[in-house]
Short mmCIF file of C-alpha atoms in Angstrom, two decimals:
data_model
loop_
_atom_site.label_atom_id
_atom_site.label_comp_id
_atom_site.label_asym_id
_atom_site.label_seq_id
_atom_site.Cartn_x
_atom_site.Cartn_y
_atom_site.Cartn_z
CA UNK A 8 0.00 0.00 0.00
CA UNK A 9 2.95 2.19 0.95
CA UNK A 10 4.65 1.43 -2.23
CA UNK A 11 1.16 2.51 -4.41
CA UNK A 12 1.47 5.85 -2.73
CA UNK A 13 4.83 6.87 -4.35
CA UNK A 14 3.08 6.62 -7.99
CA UNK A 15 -0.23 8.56 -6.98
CA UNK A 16 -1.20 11.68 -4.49
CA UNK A 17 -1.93 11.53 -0.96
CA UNK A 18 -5.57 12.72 -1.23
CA UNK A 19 -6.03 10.49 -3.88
CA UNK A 20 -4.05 7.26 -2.28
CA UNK A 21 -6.43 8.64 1.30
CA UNK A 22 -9.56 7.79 -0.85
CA UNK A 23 -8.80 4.94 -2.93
CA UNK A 24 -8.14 2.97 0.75
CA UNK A 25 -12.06 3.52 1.68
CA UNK A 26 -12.50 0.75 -0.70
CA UNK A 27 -11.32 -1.14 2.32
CA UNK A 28 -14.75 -1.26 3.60
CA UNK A 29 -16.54 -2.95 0.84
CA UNK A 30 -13.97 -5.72 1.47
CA UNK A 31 -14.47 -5.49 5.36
CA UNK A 32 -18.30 -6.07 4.76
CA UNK A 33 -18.06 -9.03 2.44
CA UNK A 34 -15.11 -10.57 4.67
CA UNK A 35 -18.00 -10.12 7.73
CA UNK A 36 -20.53 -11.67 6.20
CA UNK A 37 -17.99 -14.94 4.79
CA UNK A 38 -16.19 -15.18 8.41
CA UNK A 39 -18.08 -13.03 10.87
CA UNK A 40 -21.77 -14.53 10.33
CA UNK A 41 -22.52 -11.09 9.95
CA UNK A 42 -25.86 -9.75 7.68
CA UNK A 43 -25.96 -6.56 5.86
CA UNK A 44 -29.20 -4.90 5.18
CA UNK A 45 -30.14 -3.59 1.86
CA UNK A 46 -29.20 -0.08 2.90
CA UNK A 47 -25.48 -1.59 3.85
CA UNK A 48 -25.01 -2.92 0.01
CA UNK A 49 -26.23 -0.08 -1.34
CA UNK A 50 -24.18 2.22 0.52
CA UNK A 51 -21.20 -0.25 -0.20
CA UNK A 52 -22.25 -0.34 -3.91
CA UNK A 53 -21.74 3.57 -3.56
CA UNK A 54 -18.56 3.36 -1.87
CA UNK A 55 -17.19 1.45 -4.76
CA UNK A 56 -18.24 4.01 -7.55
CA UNK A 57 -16.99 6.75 -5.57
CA UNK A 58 -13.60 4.66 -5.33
CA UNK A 59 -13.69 4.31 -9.11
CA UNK A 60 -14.28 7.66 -10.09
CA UNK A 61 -11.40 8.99 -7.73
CA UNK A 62 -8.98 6.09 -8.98
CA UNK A 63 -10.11 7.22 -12.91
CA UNK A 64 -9.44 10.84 -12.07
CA UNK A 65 -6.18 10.18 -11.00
CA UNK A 66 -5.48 7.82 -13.99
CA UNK A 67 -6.85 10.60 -16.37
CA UNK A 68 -4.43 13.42 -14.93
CA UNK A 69 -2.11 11.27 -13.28
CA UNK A 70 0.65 14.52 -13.40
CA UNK A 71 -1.10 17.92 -13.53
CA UNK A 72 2.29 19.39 -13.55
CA UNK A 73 3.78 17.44 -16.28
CA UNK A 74 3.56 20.01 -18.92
CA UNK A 75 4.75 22.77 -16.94
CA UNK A 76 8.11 21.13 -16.34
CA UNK A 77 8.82 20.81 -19.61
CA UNK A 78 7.95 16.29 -20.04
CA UNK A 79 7.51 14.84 -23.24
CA UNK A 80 3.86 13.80 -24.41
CA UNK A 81 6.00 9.81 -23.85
CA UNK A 82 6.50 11.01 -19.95
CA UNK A 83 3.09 11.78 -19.87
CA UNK A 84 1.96 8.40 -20.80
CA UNK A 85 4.63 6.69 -18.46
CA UNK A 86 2.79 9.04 -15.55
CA UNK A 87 -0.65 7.33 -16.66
CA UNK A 88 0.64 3.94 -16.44
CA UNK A 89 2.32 4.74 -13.07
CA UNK A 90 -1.01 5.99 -11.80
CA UNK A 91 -2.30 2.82 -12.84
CA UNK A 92 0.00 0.30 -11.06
CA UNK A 93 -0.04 3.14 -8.38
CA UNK A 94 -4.23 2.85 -7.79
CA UNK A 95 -4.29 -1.24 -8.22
CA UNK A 96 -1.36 -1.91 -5.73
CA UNK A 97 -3.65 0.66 -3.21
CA UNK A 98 -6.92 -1.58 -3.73
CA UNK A 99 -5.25 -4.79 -3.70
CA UNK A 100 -3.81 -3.48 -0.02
CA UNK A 101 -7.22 -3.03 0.97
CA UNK A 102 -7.93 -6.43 0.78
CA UNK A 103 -5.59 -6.99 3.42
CA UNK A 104 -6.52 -4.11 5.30
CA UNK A 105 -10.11 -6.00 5.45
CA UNK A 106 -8.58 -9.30 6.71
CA UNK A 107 -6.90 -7.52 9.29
CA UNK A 108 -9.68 -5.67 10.84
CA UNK A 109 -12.25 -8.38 10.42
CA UNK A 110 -9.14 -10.78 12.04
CA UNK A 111 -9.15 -8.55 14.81
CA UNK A 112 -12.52 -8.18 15.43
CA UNK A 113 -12.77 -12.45 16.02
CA UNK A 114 -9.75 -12.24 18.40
CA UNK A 115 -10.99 -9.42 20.32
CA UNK A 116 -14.42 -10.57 21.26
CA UNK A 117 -13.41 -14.30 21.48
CA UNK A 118 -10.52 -13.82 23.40
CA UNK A 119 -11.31 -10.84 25.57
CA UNK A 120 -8.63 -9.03 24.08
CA UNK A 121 -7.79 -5.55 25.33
CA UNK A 122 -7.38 -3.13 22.72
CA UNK A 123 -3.63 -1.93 24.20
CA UNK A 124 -2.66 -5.79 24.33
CA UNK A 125 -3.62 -5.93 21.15
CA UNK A 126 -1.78 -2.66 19.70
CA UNK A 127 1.25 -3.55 21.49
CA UNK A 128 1.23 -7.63 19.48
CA UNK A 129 0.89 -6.22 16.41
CA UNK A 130 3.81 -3.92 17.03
CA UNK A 131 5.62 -6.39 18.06
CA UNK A 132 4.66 -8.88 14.89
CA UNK A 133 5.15 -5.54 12.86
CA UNK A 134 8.92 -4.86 14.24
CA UNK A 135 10.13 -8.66 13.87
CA UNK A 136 8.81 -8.69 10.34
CA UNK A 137 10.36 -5.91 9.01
CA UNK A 138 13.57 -6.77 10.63
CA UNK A 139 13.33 -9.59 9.00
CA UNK A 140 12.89 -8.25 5.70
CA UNK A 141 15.04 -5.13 5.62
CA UNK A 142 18.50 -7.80 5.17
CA UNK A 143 16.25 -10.30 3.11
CA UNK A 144 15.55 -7.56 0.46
CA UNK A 145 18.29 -5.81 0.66
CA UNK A 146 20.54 -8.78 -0.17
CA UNK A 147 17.79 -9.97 -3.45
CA UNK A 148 17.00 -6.59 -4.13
CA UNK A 149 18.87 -3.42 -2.46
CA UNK A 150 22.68 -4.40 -3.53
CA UNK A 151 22.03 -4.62 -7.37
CA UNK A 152 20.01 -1.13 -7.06
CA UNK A 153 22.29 0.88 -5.16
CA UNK A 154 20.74 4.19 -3.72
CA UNK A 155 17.39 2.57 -4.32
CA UNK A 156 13.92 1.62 -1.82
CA UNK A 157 15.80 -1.13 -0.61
CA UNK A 158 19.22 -0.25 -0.35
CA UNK A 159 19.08 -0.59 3.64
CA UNK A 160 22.44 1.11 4.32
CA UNK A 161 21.61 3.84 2.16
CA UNK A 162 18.05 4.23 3.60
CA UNK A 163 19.85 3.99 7.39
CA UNK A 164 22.16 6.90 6.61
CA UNK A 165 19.58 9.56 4.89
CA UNK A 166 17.77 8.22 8.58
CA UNK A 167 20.72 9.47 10.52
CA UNK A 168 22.07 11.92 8.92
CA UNK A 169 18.49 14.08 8.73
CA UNK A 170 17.32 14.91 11.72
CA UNK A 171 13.93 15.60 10.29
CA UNK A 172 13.71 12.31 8.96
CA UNK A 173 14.25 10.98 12.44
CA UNK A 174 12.12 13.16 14.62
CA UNK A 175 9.28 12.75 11.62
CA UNK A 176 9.55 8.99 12.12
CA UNK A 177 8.70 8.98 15.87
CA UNK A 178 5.92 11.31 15.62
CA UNK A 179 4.60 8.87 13.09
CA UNK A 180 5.10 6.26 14.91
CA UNK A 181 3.70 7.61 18.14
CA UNK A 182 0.78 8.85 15.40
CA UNK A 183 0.25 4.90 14.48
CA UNK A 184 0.25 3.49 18.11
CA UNK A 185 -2.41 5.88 18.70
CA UNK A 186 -4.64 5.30 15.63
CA UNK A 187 -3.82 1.91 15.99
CA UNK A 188 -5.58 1.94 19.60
CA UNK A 189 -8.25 3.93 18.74
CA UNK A 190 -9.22 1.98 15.97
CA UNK A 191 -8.97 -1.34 17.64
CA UNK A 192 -11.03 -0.12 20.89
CA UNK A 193 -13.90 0.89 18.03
CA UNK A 194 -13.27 -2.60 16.62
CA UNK A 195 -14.41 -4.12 19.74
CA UNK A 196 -17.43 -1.73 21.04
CA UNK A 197 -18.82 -1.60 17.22
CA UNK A 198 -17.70 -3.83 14.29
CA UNK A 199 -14.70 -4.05 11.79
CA UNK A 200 -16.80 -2.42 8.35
CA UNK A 201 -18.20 0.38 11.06
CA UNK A 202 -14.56 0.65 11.77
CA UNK A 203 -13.42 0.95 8.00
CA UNK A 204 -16.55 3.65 7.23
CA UNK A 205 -15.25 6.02 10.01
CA UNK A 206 -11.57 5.88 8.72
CA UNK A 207 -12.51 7.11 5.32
CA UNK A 208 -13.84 10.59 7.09
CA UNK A 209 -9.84 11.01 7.03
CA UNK A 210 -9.87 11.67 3.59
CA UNK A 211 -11.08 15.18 4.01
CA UNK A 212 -8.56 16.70 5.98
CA UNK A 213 -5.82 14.93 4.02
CA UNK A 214 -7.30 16.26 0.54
CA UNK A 215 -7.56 19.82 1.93
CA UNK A 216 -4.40 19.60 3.48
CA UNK A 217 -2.68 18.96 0.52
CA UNK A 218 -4.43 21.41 -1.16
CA UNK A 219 -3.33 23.85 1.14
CA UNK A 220 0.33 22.72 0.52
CA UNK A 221 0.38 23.16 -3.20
CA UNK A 222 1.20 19.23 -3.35
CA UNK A 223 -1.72 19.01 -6.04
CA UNK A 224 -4.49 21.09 -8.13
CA UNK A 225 -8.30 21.01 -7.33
CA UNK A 226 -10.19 17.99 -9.61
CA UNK A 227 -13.55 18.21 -10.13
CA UNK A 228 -13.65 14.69 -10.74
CA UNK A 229 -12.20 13.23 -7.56
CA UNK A 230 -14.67 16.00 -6.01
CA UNK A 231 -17.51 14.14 -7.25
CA UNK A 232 -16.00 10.77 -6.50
CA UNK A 233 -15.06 12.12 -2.42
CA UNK A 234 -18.63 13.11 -2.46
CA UNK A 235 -20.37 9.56 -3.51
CA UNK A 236 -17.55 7.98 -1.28
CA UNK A 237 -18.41 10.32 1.56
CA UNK A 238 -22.24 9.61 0.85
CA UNK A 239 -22.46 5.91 1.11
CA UNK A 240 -20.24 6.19 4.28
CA UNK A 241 -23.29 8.11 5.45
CA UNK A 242 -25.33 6.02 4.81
CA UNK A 243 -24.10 2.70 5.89
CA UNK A 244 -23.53 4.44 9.73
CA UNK A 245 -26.90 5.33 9.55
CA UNK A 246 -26.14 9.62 9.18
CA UNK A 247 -28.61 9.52 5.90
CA UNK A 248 -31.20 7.80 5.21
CA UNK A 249 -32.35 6.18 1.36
CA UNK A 250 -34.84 8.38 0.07
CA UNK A 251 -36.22 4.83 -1.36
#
């Protein structure tokens, strides 16, 4: 998922991952026992056109600025088919995404699981893993593309030698332990897919936000797309009602 966001924007990367709870609702009706009501799978139907619209619009214009900085009508087309490997490596996350929360929900109310227990295993899992497979890829991967994502010694030293890299790492990762918490404790007083409807709200402040920046330029398309998105979020928590 992390990878898909260095061939797409963050506002658009923020929306593309509320297709996470269409898979959340289908994974809680296969493993959970759970039953959706019509107004659910309609509001998930919605969620997945708004999640198509936003992952065309950023296929469409993939690089607004592309002109401007003098690229070849070639680079252009390059961009595109970035976008697209960008916005299918972002859904295909979200199927993971959905096993995870819908994984956590069984554990949780079958095992009486605290939600800080539980942040502090998956860190745990999370830090042993990549540990593991920081030398792993490095060794396949990092040492015939020097300077490269997985050149670990090279990734270590821009680490070390920035201190805004650093400090920017702990904040995120004091951000994550927090989400992580938060998300988890929701997980067990409500479900996983009410879980995954109340992380796309996110999207908002992340597409203004970068707005603000100057990291992108306004779409009307992935404005229509954050709307429907937005809507059937509504509307599977129960905020709007069907008008049929």
């Amino acid at each position: 998922m992390n990878v898909g966001l260095f061939f797409t924007t963050a506002s658009v990367y923020q929306m593309l991952r509320g297709a996470v709870v269409v898979f959340s609702g289908l994974f809680s009706v296969l493993f959970l026992g759970h039953r959706l009501e019509r107004f659910q799978v309609i509001s998930l139907l919605l969620v997945v056109l708004g999640v198509t619209i936003v992952g065309l619009s950023n296929v469409i214009s993939p690089a607004p600025h592309a002109f401007a900085s003098g690229e070849t009508p070639e680079s252009v087309d390059a961009n595109a088919w970035k976008a697209v490997v960008g916005v299918t490596m972002v859904l295909g996350a979200q199927i993971f995404t959905a096993t995870q929360f819908v994984v956590e929900e069984k554990i949780i109310h079958r095992y009486h699981l605290t939600p800080l227990r539980a942040v502090g295993l998956e860190g745990t899992f999370g830090a042993l893993s990549v540990m593991i497979a920081i030398p792993i890829l490095h060794l396949t991967i990092g040492r015939s593309h020097p300077g490269g994502y997985f050149d670990a010694p090279s990734g270590f030293r821009q680490i070390i030698d920035n201190p805004s890299v650093w400090q920017t790492s702990i904040y995120i990762m004091l951000s994550i332990a927090f989400f992580n918490y938060f998300g988890l404790s929701v997980t067990r007083f409500l479900s996983a897919t009410s879980r995954a409807t109340i992380d796309t709200c996110r999207t908002l402040f992340i597409w203004m936000s970068s707005l603000a920046l100057g990291w992108e330029t306004f779409s009307w398309i992935q404005v229509i797309g954050f709307v429907v998105l937005v809507y059937g979020t509504f509307v599977y928590n129960r905020v709007i009602q069907l008008p049929f």
